[in-house]
PDB file of C-alpha atoms and ligand atoms in Angstrom:
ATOM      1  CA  UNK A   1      58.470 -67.381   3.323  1.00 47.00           C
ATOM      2  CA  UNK A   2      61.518 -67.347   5.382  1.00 51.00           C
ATOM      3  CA  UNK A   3      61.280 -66.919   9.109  1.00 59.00           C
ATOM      4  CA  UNK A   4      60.932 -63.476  10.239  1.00 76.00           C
ATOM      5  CA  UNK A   5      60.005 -62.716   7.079  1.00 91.00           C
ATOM      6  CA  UNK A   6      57.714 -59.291   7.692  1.00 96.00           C
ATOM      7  CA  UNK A   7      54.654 -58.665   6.166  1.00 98.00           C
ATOM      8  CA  UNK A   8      51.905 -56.230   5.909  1.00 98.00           C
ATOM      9  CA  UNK A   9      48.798 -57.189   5.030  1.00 98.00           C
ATOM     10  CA  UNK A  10      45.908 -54.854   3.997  1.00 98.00           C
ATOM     11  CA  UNK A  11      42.118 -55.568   2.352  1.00 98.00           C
ATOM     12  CA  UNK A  12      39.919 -53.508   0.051  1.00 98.00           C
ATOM     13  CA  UNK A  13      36.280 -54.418  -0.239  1.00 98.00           C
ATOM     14  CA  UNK A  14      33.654 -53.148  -2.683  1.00 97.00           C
ATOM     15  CA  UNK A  15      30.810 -51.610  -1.919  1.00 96.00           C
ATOM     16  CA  UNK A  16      28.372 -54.254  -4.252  1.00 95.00           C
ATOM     17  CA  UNK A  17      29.326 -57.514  -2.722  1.00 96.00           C
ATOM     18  CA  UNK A  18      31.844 -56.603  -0.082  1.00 97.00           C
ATOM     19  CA  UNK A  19      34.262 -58.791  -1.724  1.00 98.00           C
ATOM     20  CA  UNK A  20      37.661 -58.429  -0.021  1.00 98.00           C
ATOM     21  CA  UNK A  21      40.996 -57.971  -2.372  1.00 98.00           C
ATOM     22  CA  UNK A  22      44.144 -58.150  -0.341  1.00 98.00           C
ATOM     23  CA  UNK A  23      47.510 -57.020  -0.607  1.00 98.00           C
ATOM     24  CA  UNK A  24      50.319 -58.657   0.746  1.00 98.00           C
ATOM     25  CA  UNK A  25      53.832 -57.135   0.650  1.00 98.00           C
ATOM     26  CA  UNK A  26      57.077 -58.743   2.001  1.00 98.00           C
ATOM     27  CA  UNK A  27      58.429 -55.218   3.828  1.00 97.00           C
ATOM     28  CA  UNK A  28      62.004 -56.216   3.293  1.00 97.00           C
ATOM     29  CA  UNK A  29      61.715 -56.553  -0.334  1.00 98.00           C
ATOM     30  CA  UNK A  30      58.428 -55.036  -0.812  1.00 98.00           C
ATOM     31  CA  UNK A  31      57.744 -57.688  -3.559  1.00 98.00           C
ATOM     32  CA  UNK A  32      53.908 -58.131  -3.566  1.00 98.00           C
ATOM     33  CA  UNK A  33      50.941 -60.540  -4.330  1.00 98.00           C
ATOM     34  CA  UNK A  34      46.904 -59.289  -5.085  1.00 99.00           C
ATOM     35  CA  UNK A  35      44.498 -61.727  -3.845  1.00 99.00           C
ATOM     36  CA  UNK A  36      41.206 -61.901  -5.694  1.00 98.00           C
ATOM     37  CA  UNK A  37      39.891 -58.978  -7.493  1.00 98.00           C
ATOM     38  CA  UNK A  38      37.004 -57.370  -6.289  1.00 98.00           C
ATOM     39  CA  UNK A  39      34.575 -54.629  -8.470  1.00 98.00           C
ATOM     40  CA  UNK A  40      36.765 -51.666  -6.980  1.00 98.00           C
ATOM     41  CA  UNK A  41      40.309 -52.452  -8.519  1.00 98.00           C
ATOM     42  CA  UNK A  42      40.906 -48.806  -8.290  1.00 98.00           C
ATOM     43  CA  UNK A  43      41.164 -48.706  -4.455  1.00 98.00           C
ATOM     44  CA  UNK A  44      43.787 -51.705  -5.012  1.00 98.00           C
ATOM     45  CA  UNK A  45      45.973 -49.916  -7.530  1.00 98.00           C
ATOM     46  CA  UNK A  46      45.897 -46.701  -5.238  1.00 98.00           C
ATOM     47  CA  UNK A  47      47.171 -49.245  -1.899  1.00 98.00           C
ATOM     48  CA  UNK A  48      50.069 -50.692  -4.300  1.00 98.00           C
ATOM     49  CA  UNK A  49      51.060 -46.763  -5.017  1.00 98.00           C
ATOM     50  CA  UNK A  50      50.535 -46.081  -1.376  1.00 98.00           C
ATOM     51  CA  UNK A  51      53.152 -48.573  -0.233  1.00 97.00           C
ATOM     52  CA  UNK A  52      55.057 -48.438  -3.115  1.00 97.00           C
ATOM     53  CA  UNK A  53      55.019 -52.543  -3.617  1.00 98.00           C
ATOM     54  CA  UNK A  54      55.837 -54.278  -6.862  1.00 98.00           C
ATOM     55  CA  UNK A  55      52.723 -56.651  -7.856  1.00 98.00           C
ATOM     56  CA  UNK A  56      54.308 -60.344  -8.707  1.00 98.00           C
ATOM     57  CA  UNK A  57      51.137 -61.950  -9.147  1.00 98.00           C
ATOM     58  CA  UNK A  58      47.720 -61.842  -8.620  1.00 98.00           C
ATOM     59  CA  UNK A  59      46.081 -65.024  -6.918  1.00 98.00           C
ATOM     60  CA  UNK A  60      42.655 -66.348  -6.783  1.00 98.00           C
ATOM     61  CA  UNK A  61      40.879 -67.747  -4.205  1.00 98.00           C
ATOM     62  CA  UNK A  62      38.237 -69.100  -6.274  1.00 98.00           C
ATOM     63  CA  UNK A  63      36.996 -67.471  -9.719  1.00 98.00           C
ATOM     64  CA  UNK A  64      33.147 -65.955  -8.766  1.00 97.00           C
ATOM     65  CA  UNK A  65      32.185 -63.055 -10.525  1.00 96.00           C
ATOM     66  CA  UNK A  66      32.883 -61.022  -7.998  1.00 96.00           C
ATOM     67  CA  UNK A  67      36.716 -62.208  -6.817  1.00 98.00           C
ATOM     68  CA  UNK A  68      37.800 -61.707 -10.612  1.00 98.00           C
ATOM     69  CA  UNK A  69      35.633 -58.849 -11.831  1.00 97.00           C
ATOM     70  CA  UNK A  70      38.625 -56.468 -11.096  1.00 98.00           C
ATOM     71  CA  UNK A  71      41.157 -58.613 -13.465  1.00 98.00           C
ATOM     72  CA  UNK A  72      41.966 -56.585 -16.351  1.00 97.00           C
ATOM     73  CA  UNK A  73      42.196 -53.418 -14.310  1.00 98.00           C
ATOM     74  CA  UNK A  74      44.893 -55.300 -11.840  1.00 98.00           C
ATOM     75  CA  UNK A  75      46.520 -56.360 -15.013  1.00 98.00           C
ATOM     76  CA  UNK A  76      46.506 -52.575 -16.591  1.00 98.00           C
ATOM     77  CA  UNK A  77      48.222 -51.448 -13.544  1.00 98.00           C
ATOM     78  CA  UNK A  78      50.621 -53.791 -12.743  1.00 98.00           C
ATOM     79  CA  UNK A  79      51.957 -55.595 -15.951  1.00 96.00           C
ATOM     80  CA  UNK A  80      51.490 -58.922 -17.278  1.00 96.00           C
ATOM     81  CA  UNK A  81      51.931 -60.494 -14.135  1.00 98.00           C
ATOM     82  CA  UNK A  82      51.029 -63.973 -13.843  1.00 98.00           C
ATOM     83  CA  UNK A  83      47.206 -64.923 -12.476  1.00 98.00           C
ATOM     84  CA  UNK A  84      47.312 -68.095 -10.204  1.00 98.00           C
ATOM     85  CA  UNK A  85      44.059 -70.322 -10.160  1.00 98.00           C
ATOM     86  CA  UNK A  86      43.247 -73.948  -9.220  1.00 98.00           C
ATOM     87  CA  UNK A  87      42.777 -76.041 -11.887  1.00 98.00           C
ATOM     88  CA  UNK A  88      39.932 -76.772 -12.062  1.00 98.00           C
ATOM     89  CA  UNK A  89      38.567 -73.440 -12.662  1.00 98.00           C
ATOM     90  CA  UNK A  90      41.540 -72.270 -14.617  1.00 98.00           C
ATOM     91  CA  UNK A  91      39.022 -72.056 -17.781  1.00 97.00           C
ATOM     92  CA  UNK A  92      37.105 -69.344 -16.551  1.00 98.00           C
ATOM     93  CA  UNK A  93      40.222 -67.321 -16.481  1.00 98.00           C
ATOM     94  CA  UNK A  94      41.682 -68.712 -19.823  1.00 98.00           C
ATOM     95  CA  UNK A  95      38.952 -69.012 -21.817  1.00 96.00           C
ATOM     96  CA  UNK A  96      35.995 -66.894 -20.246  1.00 96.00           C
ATOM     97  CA  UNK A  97      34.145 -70.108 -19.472  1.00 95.00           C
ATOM     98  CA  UNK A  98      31.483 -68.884 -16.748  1.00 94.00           C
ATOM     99  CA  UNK A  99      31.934 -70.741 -13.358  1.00 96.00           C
ATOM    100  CA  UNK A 100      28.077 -71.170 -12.872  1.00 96.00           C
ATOM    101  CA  UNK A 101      25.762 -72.386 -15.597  1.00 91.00           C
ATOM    102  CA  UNK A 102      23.418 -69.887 -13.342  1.00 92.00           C
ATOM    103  CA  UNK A 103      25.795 -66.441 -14.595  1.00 90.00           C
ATOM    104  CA  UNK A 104      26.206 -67.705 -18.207  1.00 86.00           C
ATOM    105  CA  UNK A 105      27.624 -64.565 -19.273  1.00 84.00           C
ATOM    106  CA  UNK A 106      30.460 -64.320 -21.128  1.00 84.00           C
ATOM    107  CA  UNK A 107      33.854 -63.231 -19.731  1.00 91.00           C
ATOM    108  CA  UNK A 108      37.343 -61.503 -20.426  1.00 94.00           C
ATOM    109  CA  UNK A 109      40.183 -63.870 -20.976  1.00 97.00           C
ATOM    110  CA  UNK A 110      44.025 -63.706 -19.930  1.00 98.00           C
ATOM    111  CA  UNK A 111      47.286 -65.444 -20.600  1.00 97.00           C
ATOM    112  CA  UNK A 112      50.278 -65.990 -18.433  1.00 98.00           C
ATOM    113  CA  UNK A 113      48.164 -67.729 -16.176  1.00 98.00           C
ATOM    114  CA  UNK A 114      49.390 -70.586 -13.542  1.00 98.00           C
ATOM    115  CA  UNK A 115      48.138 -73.327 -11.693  1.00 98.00           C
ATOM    116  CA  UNK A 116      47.735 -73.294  -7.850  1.00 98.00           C
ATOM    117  CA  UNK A 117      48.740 -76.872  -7.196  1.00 98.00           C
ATOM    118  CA  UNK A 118      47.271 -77.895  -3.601  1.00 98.00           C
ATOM    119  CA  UNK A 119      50.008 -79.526  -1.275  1.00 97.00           C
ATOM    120  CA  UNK A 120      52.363 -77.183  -3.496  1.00 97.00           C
ATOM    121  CA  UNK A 121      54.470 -73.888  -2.516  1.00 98.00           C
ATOM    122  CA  UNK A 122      53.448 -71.217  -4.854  1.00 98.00           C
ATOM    123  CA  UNK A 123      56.369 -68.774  -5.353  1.00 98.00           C
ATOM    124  CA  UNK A 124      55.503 -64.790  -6.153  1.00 98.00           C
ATOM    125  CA  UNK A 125      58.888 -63.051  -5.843  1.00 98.00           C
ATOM    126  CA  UNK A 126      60.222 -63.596  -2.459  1.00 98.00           C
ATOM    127  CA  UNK A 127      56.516 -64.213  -0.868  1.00 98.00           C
ATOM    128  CA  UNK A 128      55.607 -67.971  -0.856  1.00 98.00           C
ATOM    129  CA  UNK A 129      52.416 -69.118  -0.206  1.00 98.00           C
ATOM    130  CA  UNK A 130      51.380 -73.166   0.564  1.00 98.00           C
ATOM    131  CA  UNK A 131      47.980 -73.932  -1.162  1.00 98.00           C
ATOM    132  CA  UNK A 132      45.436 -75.940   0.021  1.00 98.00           C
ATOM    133  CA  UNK A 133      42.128 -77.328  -1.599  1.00 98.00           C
ATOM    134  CA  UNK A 134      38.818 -75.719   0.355  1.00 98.00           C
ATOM    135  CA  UNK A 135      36.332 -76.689  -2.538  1.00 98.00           C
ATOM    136  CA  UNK A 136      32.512 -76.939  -2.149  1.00 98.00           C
ATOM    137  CA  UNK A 137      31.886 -73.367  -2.557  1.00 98.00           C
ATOM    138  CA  UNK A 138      33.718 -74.200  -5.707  1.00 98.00           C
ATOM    139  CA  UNK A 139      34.985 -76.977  -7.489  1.00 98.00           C
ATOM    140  CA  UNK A 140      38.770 -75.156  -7.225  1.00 98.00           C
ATOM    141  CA  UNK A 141      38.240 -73.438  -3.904  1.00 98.00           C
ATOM    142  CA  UNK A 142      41.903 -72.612  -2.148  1.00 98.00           C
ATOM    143  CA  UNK A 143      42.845 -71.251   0.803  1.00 98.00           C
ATOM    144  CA  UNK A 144      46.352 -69.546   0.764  1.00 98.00           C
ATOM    145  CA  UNK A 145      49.180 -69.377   3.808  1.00 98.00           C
ATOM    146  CA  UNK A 146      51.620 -67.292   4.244  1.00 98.00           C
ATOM    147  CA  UNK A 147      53.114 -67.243   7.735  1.00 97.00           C
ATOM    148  CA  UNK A 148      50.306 -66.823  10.059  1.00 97.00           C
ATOM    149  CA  UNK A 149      48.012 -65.877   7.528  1.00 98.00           C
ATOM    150  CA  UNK A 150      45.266 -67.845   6.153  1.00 98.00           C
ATOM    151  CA  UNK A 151      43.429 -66.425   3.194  1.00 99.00           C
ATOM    152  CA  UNK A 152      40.184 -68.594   2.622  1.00 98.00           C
ATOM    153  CA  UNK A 153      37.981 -67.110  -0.297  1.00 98.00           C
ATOM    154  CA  UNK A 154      34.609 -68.200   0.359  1.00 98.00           C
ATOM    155  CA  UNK A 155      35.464 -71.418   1.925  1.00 98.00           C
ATOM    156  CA  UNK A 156      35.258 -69.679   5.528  1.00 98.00           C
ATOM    157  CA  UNK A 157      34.171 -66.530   6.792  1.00 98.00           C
ATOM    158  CA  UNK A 158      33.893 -65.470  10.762  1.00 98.00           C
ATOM    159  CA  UNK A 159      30.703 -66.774  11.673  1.00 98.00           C
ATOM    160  CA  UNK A 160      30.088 -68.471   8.207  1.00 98.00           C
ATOM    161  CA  UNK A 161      30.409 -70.447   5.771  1.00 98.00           C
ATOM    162  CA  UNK A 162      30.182 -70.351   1.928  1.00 98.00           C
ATOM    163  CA  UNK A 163      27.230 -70.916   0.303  1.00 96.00           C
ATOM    164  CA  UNK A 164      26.551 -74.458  -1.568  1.00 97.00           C
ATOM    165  CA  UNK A 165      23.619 -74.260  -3.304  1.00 96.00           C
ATOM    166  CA  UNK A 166      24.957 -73.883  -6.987  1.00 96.00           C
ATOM    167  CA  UNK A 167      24.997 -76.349  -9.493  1.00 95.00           C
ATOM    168  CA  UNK A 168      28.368 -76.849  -9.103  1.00 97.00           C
ATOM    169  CA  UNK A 169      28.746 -76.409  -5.260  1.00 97.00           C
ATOM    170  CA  UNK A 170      29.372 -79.546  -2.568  1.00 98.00           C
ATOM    171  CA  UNK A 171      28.262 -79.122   0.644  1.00 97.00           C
ATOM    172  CA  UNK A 172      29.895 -81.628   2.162  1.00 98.00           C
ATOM    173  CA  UNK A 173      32.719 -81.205   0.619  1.00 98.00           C
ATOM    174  CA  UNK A 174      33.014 -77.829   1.881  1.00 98.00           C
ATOM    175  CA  UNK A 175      32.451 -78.631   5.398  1.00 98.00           C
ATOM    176  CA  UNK A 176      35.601 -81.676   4.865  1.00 98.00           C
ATOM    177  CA  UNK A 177      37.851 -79.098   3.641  1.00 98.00           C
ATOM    178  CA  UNK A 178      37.219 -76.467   6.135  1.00 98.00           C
ATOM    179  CA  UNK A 179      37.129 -78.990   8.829  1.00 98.00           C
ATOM    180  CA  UNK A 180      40.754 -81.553   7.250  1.00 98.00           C
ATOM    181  CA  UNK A 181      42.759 -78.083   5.653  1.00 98.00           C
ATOM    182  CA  UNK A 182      42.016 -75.525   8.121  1.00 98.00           C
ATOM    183  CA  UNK A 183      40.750 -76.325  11.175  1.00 98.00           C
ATOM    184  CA  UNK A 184      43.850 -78.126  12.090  1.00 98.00           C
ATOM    185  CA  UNK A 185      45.797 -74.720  12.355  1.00 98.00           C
ATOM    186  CA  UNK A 186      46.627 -73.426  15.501  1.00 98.00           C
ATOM    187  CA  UNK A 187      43.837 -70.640  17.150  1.00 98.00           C
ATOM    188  CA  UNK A 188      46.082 -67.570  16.918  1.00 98.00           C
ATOM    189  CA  UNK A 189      46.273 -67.970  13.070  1.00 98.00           C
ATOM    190  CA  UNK A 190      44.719 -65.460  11.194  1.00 98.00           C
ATOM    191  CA  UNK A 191      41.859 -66.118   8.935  1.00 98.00           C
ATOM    192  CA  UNK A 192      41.442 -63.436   5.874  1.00 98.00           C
ATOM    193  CA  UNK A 193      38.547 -64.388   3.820  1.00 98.00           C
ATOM    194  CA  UNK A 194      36.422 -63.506   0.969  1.00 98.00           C
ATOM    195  CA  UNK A 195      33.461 -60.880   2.963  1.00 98.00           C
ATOM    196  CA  UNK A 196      33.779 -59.876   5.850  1.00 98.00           C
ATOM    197  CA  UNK A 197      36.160 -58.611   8.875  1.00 98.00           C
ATOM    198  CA  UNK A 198      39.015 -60.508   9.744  1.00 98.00           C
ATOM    199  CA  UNK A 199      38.927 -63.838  12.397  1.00 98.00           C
ATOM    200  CA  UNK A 200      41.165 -66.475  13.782  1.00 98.00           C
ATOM    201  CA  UNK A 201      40.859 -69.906  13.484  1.00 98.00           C
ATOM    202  CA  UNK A 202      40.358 -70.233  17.458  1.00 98.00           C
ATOM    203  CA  UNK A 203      37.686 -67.791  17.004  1.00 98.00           C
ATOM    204  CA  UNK A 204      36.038 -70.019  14.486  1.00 98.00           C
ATOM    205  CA  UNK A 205      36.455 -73.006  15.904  1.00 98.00           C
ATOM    206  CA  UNK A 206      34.691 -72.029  19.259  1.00 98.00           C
ATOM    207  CA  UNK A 207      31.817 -70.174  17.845  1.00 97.00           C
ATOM    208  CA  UNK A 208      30.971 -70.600  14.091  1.00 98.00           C
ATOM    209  CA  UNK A 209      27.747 -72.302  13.844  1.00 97.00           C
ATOM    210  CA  UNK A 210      28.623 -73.970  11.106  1.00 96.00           C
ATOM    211  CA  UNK A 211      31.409 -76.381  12.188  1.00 93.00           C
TER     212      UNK A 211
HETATM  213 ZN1  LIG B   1      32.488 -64.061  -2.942  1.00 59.23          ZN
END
């Protein structure tokens, strides 16, 4: 992102989980990114007409049922744009392999899909977003930035944290993450996460229980 660089930012959540999808559009340009996809990819697909942004990619927090459910609906509507996953959980996209041994069921699979390399700059037509590694919910939790915008799956919340008891969850891991990649921002950024209402990372750091 280039200074001055305006964007608008706007969430969808589903009624099952409250999972938030976001849309981010670059206003200038009004090149686009989708981040996770909730059960309700219609209400995305109906934003994107709204503000008449072009989809460049669709990138995933983390790959839980719920943030991906919404995939081939996204991909339907906006083309074969390229999915962006860590790693580590690039499988479940790829080749259906379930996250958690406790949801074995089988999923859908996609190509075109890239890696979201922490410590890199992920480039979605002229939006660019710095990834860093929040695991511990998940093995390839990331939270996204863009500007002054964090976007931290189920790493952090306002008021919360993610849950670690899966088989493949790390609690302390999670808290090292949260507490090394995001607590060192500033208190007026903006934290955007998986459930829930929007928070800063002042907010957070005064009064979430958690840290
Ligand atoms: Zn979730």
């Amino acid at each position: 992102m280039t200074d001055g660089q305006r964007l608008h930012i706007e969430a969808t959540a589903d009624r099952q989980f409250g999972t938030n999808s976001y849309l981010v559009v670059d206003e200038a340009t009004h090149d686009a990114v989708v981040i996770d996809a909730n059960l309700e990819p219609e209400l995305m697909v109906r934003l994107v007409e709204r503000r008449a942004a072009t989809v460049r990619a669709i990138l995933l927090t983390h790959t839980d049922i719920d943030h991906i459910a919404g995939l081939n609906r996204l991909r339907k509507a906006f083309g074969d744009v390229p999915i962006a996953v860590h790693d580590s959980e690039r499988e479940v996209v790829t080749e259906g392999k379930p996250l958690r041994r406790e949801f074995p069921n089988a999923l859908p699979t996609f190509d075109n899909v890239d890696v979201l390399v922490p410590g890199e700059t992920y480039r979605a037509g002229s939006l660019e977003f710095e990834v860093l590694h929040t695991p511990g919910h998940s093995p390839g939790g990331v939270t996204l930035r863009i500007g002054n915008a964090l976007f931290t799956g189920d790493a952090l919340f306002a008021g919360s944290i993610g849950r670690s008891d899966f088989s493949n969850s790390d609690g302390v891991a999670l808290i090292e993450g949260i507490r090394q990649q995001l607590m060192v921002h500033p208190d007026d950024r903006l934290v955007f996460s998986g459930h829930g209402p929007v928070s800063t990372i002042g907010q957070e750091r005064r009064y979430n229980p958690f840290l």
